GROMACS .gro file of C-alpha atoms in nm:
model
  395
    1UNK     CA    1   0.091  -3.273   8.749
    2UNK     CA    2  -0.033  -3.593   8.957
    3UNK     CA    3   0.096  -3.648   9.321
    4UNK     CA    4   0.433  -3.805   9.320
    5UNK     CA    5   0.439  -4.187   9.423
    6UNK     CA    6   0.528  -4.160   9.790
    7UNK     CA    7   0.410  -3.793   9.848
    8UNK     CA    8   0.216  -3.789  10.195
    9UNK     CA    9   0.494  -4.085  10.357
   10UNK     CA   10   0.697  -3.958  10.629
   11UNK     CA   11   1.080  -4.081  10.664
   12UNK     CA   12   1.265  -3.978  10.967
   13UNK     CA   13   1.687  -4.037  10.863
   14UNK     CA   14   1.892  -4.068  11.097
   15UNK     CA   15   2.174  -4.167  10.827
   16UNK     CA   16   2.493  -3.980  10.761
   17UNK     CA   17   2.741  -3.990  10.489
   18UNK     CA   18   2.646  -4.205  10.202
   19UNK     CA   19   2.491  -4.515  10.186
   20UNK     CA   20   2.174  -4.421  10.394
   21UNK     CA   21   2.188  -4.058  10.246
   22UNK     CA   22   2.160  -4.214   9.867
   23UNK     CA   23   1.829  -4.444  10.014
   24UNK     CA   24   1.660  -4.175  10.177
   25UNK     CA   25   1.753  -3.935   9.868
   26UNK     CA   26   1.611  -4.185   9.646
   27UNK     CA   27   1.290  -4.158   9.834
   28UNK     CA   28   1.265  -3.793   9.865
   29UNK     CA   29   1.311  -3.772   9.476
   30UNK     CA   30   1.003  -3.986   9.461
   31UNK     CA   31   0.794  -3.751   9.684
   32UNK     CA   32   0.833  -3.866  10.072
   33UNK     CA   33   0.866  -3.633  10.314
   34UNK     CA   34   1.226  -3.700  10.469
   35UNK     CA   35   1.321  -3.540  10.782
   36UNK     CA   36   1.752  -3.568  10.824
   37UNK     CA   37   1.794  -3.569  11.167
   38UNK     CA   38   2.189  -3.446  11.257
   39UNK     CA   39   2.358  -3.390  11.557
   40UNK     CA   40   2.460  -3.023  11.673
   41UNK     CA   41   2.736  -2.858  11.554
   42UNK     CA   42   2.882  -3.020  11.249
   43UNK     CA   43   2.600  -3.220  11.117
   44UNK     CA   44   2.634  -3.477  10.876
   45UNK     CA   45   3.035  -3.531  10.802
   46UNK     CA   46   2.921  -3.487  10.451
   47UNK     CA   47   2.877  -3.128  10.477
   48UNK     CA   48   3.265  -3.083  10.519
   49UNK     CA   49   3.377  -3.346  10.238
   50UNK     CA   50   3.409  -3.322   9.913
   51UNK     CA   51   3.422  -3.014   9.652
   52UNK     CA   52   3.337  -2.685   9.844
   53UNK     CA   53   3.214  -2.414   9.680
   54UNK     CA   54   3.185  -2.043   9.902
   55UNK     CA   55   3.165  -2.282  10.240
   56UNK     CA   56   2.947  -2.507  10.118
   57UNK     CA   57   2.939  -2.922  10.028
   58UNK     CA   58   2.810  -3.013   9.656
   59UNK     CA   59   2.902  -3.340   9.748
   60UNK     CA   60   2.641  -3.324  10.030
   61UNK     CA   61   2.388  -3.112   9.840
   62UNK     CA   62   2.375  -3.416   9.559
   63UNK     CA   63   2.247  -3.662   9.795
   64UNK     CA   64   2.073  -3.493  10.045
   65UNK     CA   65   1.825  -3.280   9.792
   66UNK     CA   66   1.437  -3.315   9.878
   67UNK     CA   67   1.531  -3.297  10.260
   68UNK     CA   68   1.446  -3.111  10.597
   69UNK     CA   69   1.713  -3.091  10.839
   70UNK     CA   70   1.645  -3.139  11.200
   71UNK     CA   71   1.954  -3.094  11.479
   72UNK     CA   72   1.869  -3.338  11.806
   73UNK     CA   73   2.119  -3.384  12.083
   74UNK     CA   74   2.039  -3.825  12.047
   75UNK     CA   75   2.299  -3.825  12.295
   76UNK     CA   76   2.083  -3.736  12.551
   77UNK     CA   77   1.794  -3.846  12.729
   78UNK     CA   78   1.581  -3.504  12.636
   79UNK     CA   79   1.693  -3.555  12.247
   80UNK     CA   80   1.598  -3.909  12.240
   81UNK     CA   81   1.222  -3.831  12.379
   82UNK     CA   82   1.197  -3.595  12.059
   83UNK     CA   83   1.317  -3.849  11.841
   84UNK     CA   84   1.028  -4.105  12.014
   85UNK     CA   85   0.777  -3.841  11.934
   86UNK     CA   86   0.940  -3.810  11.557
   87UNK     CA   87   0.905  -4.169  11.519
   88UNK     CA   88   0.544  -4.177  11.656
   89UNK     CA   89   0.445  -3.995  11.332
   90UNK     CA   90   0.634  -4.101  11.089
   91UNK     CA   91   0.604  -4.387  10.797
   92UNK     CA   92   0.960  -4.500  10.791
   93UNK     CA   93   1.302  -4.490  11.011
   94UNK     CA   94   1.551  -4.489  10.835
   95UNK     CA   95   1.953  -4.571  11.000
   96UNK     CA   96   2.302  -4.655  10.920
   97UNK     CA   97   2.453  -4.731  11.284
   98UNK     CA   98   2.626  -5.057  11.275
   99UNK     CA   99   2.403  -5.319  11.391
  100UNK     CA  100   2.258  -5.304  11.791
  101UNK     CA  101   2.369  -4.930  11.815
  102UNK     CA  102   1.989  -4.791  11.740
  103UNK     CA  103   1.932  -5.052  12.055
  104UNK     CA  104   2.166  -4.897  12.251
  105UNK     CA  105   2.029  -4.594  12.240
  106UNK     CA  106   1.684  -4.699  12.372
  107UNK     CA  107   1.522  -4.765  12.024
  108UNK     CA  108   1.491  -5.149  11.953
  109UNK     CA  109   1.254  -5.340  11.803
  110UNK     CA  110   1.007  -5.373  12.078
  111UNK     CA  111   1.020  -5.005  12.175
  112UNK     CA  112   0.983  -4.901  11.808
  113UNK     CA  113   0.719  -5.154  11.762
  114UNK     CA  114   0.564  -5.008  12.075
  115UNK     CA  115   0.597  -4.667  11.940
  116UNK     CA  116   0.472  -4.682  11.557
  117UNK     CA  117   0.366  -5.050  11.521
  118UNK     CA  118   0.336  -4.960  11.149
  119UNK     CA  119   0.687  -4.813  11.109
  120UNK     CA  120   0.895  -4.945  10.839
  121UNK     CA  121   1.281  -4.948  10.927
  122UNK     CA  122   1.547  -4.935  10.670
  123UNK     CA  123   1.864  -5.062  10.839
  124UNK     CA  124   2.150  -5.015  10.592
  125UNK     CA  125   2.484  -5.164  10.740
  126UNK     CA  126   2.865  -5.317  10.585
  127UNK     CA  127   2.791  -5.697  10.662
  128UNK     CA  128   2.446  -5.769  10.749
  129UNK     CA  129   2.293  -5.830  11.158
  130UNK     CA  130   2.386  -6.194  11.197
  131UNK     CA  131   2.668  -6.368  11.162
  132UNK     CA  132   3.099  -6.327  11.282
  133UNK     CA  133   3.133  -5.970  11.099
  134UNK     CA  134   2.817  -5.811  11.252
  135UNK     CA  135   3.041  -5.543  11.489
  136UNK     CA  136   3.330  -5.461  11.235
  137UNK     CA  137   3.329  -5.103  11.088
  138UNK     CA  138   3.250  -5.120  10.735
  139UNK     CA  139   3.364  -4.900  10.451
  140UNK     CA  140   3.354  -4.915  10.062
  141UNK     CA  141   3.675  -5.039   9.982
  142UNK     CA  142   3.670  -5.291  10.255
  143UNK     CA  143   3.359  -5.416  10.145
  144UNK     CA  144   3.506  -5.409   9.714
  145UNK     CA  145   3.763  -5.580   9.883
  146UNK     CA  146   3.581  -5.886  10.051
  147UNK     CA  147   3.282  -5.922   9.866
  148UNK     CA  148   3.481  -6.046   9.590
  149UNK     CA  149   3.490  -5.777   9.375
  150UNK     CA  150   3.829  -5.670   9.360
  151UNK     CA  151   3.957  -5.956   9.270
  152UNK     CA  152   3.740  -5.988   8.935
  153UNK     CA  153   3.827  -5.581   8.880
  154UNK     CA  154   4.164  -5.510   8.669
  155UNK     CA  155   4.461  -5.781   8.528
  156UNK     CA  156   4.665  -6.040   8.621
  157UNK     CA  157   4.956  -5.748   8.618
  158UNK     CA  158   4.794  -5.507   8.802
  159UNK     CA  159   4.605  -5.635   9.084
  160UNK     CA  160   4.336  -5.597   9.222
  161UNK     CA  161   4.152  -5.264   9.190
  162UNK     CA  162   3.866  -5.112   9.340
  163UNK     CA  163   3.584  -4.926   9.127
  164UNK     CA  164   3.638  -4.527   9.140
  165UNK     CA  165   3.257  -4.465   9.255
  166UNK     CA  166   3.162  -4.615   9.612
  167UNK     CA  167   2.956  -4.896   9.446
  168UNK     CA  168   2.915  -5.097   9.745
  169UNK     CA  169   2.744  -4.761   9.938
  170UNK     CA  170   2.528  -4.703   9.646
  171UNK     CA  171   2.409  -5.048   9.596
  172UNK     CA  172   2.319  -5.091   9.941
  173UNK     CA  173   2.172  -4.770   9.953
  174UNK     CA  174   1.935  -4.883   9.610
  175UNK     CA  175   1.881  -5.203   9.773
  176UNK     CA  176   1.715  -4.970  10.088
  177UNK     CA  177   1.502  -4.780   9.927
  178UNK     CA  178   1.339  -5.024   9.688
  179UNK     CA  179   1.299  -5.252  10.047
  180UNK     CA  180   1.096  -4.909  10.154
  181UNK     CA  181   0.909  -4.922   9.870
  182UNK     CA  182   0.786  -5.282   9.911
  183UNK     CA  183   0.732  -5.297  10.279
  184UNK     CA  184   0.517  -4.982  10.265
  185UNK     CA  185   0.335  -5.177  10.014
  186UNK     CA  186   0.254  -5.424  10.269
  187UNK     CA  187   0.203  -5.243  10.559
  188UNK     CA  188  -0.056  -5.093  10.329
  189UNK     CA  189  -0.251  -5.402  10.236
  190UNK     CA  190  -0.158  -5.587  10.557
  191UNK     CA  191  -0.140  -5.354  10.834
  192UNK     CA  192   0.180  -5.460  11.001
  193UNK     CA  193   0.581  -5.279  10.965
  194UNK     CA  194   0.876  -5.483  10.938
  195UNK     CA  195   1.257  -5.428  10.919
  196UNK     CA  196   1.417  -5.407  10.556
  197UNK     CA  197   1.813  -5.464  10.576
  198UNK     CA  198   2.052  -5.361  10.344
  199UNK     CA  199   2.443  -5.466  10.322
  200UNK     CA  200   2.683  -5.301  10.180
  201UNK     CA  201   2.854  -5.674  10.124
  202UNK     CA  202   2.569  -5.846  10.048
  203UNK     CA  203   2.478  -5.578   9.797
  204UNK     CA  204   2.780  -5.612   9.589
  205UNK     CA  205   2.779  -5.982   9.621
  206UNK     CA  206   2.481  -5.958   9.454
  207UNK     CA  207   2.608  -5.771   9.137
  208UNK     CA  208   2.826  -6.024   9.075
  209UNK     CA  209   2.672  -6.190   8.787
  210UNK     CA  210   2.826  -6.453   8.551
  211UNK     CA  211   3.134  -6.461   8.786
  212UNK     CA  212   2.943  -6.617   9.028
  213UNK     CA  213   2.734  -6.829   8.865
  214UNK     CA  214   3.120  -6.945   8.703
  215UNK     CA  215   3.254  -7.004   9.088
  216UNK     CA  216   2.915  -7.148   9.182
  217UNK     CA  217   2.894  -7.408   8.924
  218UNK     CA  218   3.248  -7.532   8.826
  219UNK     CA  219   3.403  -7.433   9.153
  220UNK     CA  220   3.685  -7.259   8.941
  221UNK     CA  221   3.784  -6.886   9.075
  222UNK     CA  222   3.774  -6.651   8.777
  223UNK     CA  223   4.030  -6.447   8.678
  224UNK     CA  224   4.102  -6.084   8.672
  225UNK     CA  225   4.037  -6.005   8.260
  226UNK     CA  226   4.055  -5.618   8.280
  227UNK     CA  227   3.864  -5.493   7.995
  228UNK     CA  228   3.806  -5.818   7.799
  229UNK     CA  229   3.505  -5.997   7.847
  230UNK     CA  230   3.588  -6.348   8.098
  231UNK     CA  231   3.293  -6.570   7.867
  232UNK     CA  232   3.322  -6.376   7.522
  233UNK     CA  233   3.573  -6.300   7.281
  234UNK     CA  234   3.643  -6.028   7.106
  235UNK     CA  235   3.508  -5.815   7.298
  236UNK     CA  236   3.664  -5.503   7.500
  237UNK     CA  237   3.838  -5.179   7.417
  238UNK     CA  238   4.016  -5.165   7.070
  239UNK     CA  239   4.267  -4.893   6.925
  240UNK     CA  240   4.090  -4.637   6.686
  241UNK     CA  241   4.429  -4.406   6.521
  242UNK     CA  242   4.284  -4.132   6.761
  243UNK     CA  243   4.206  -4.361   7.079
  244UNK     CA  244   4.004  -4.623   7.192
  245UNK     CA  245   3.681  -4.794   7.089
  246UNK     CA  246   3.466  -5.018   7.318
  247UNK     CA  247   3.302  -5.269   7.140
  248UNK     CA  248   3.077  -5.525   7.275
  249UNK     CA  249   2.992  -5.798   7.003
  250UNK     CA  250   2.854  -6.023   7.290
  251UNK     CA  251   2.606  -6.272   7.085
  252UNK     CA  252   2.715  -6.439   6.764
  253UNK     CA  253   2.496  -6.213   6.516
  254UNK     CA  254   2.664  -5.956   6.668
  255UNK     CA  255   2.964  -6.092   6.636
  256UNK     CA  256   2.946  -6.195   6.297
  257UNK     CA  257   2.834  -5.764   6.204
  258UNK     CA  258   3.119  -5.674   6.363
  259UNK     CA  259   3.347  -5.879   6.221
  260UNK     CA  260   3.181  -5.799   5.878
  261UNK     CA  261   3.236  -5.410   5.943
  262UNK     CA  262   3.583  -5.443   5.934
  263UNK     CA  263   3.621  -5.656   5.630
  264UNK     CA  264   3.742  -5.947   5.865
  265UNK     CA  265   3.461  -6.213   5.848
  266UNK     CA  266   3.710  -6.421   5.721
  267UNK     CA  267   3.803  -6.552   6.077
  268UNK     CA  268   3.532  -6.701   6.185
  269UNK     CA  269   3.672  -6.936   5.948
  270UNK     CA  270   4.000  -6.999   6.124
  271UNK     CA  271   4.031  -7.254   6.332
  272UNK     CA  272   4.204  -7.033   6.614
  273UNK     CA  273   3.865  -6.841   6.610
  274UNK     CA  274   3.592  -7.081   6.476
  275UNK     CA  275   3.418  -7.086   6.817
  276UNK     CA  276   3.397  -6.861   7.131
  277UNK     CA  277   3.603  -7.110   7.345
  278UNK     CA  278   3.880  -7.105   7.043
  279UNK     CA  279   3.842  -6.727   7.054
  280UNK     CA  280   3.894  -6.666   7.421
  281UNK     CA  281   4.222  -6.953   7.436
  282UNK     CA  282   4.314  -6.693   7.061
  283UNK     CA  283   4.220  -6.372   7.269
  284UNK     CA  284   4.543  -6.182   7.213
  285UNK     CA  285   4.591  -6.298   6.838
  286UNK     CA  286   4.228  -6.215   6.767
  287UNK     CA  287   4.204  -5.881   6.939
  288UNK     CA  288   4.625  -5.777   6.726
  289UNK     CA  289   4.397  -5.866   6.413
  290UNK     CA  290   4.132  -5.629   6.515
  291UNK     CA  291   4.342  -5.327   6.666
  292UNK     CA  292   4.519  -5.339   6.325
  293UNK     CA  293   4.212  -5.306   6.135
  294UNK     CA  294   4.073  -5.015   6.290
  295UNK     CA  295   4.410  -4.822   6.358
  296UNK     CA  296   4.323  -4.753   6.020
  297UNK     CA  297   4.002  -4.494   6.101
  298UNK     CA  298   3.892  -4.215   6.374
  299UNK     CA  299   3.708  -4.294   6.679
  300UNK     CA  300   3.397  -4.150   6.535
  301UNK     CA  301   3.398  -4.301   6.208
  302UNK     CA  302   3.416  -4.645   6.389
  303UNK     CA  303   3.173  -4.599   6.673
  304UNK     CA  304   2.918  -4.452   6.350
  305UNK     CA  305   2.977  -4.750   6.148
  306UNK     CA  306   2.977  -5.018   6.410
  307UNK     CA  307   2.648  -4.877   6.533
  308UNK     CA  308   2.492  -4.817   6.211
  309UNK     CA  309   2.550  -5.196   6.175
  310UNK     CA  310   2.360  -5.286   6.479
  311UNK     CA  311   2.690  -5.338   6.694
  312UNK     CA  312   2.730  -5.184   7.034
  313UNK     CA  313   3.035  -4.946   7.093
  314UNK     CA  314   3.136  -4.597   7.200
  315UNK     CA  315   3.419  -4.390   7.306
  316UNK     CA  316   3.614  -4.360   7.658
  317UNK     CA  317   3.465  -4.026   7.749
  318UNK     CA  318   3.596  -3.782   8.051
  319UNK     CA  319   3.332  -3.698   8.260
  320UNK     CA  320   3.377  -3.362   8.153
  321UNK     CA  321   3.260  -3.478   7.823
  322UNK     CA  322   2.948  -3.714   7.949
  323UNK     CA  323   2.803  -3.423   8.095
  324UNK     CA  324   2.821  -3.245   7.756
  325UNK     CA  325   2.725  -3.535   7.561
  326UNK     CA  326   2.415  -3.452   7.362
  327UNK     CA  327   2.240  -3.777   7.509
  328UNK     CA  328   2.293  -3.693   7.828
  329UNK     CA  329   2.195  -3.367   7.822
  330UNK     CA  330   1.823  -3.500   7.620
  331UNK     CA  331   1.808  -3.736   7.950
  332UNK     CA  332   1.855  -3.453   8.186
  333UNK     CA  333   2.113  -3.645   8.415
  334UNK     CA  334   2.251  -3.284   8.458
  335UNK     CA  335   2.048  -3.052   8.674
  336UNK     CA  336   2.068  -2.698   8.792
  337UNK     CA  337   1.926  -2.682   9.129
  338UNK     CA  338   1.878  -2.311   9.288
  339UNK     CA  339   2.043  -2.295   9.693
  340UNK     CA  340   1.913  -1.964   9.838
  341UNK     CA  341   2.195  -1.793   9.947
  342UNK     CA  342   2.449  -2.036   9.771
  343UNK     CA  343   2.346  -1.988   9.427
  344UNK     CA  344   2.329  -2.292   9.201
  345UNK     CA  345   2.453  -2.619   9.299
  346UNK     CA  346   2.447  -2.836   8.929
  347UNK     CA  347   2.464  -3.258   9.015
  348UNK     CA  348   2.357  -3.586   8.829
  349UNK     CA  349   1.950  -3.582   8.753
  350UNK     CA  350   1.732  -3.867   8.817
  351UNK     CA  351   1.799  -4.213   8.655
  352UNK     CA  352   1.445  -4.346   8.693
  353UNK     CA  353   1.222  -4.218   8.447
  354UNK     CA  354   0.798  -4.245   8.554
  355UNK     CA  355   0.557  -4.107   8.231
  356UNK     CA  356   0.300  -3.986   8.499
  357UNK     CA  357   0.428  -3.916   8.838
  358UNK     CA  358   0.834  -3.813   8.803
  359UNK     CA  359   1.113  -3.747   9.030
  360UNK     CA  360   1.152  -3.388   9.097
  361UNK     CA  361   1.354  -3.159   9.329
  362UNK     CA  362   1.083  -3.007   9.558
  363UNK     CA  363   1.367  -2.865   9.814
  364UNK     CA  364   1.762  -2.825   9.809
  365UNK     CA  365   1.985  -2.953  10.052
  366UNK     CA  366   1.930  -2.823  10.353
  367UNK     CA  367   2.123  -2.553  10.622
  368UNK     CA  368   2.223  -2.732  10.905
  369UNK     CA  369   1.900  -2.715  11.123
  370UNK     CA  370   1.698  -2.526  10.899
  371UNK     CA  371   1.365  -2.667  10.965
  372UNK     CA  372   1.424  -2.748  11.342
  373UNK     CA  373   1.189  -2.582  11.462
  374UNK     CA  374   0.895  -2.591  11.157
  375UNK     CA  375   0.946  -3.003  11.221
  376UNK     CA  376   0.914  -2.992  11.546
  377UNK     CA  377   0.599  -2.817  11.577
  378UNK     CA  378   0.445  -3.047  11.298
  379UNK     CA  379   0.487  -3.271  11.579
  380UNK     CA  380   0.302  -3.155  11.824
  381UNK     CA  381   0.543  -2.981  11.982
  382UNK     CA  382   0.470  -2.620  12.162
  383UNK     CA  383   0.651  -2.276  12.104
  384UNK     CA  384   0.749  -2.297  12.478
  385UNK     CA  385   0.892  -2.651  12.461
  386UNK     CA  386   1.090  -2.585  12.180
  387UNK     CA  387   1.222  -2.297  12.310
  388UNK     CA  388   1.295  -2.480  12.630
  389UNK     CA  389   1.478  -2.748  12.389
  390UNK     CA  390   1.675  -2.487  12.225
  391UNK     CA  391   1.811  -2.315  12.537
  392UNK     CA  392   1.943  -2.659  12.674
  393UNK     CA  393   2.137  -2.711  12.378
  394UNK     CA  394   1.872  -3.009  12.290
  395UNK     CA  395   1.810  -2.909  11.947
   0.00000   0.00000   0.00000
């Protein structure tokens, strides 16, 4: 099998929780070398969160696969020389401290420049390093919250509503890693590092899409729509006599099949639904029309037909059910990773697909510390000194 993409680069993370986890994750999966540096005791929060299973995190063991842990005291002035040597060697830095902390602890640019003048430094962070927000703590539903999001997400009855999955930790996190990806590229052809900064707000901002290309060129706020579409009509989730359908008949042609499946092409010829702009003032006539058309089948005799006739739809599943789904399962987006002494940890597989050189899992999660002292001595550092380290309470 051919050498994975970033096999041979060298992160040191000094992330925690999730945004920075995902980036770093992201780059183990594509080969580097990522060394999770965590503070004694505890570790990463992570490790306490989520679903545990005989003592031990599968929330943290899905994002922090294809890493070494490392435990350094940063909080003093011994662990913070071990973290210069660590950053010495190593291709990228990787932190999620809100801006000017890394400073504060001795490492800004000019002493990280002085240190690896090559490094690459993934900063991910809530609102960016300039501007009136830079010191506020930052979390994912803050960030939903003012980036705009939530008030796009849900109806004009419910409120606004944040998305289930931390989107605004993930994005950022994405955002990181592909920012890795191109400033290794040119510290390769040009020699030099540079910083690569990630928001959490900016990230989401972003992802915003048609809404703010709306607010950007009219000026007009749009509206929480739920699941209808806010610039196409019909479009959304419709009422099978088992349960709901999403459809998505999002280009005339489309439209026009869909229409045609259920024996109602007729109303294109209605004035009330002639043209998109009719449809969306008709939404609620239009989609009663529709939801009693197909109250009249199953879920899966719809979502067959409709697709058969080239139209986009599918069922509401459970996640329960997504992981079963025969699709998913051909994708792999379910794997089965072995944790000695924990037994098998299953999580989500890897999204990005490369013919030649794929993600793999090449390590589990690790044990708090695990590889403290293998890293260290990749470093240069001697049996005695690491001892030395270790009685202190250093590592």
């Amino acid at each position: 099998m051919a050498e994975q993409p970033l096999a041979g680069i060298r992160v040191v993370d000094l992330t925690r929780i999730l945004s920075g986890p995902f980036c770093t994750m992201i780059l183990g999966d594509l080969g580097a070398e990522v060394i999770k540096v965590e503070p004694p005791g505890r570790g990463d929060h992570v490790r306490q969160l989520g679903s545990i299973v005989d003592g031990f995190s599968w929330y943290f063991a899905a994002f922090n696969r294809n890493k070494r842990s490392v435990v350094i005291d940063l909080k003093s002035d011994e662990g913070k020389a071990v973290l210069a040597r660590l950053i010495a060697g190593a291709d990228v830095l990787a932190e999620n401290f809100r801006p000017g902390v890394l400073a504060e602890m001795g490492f800004g640019a000019d002493r990280l420049a002085a240190l690896n003048p090559r490094l690459v430094v993934a900063s991910v962070n809530g609102y960016g390093s300039e501007g009136p927000y830079v010191d506020r703590p930052a979390f994912d539903f803050i960030t939903q919250a003012m980036s705009g999001f939530m008030s796009v997400n849900g109806t004009p009855e419910s409120g606004p509503l944040r998305a289930a999955p931390p989107l605004t930790d993930l994005i950022a996190g994405l955002y990181a890693a592909l920012g890795v990806v191109a400033a290794l590229r040119v510290r390769d052809r040009d020699g030099i590092g540079q910083t690569v900064e990630a928001s959490m707000m900016n990230g989401m901002i972003s992802m915003m899409a048609y809404l703010a290309s709306t607010q950007l060129a009219t000026g007009a706020t749009p509206p929480p729509t739920g699941n209808d579409h806010p610039v196409a009509s019909p479009y959304g989730l419709f009422h099978a006599s088992d349960g709901d359908v999403a459809v998505a008949p999002s280009t005339p042609p489309i439209l026009k099949r869909f229409l045609a499946a259920l024996g109602l092409e007729h109303l294109l010829d209605d004035p009330r639904f002639c043209s998109n702009a009719e449809r969306i003032r008709n939404r609620a006539a239009l989609n009663a029309l529709i939801d009693e058309r197909m109250r009249g089948d199953t879920q899966q005799n719809w979502v067959a037909r409709l697709n058969a006739a080239g139209v986009p739809s599918g069922r509401v599943q459970s996640l329960a059910e997504v992981f079963e789904d025969p699709q998913v399962v051909a994708q792999e987006m379910v794997i089965d990773v072995p944790h000695p002494g924990r037994g098998t940890v299953r999580m989500t597989g890897f999204p990005l697909k490369l013919s030649q050189t794929p993600c793999r899992v090449n390590r589990p999660a690790p044990e708090l510390g695990a590889d403290t002292e293998a890293v260290l001595g990749e470093f240069g550092l001697g049996a005695a000194e690491i001892a030395a380290l270790k009685e202190r309470g250093v590592i």
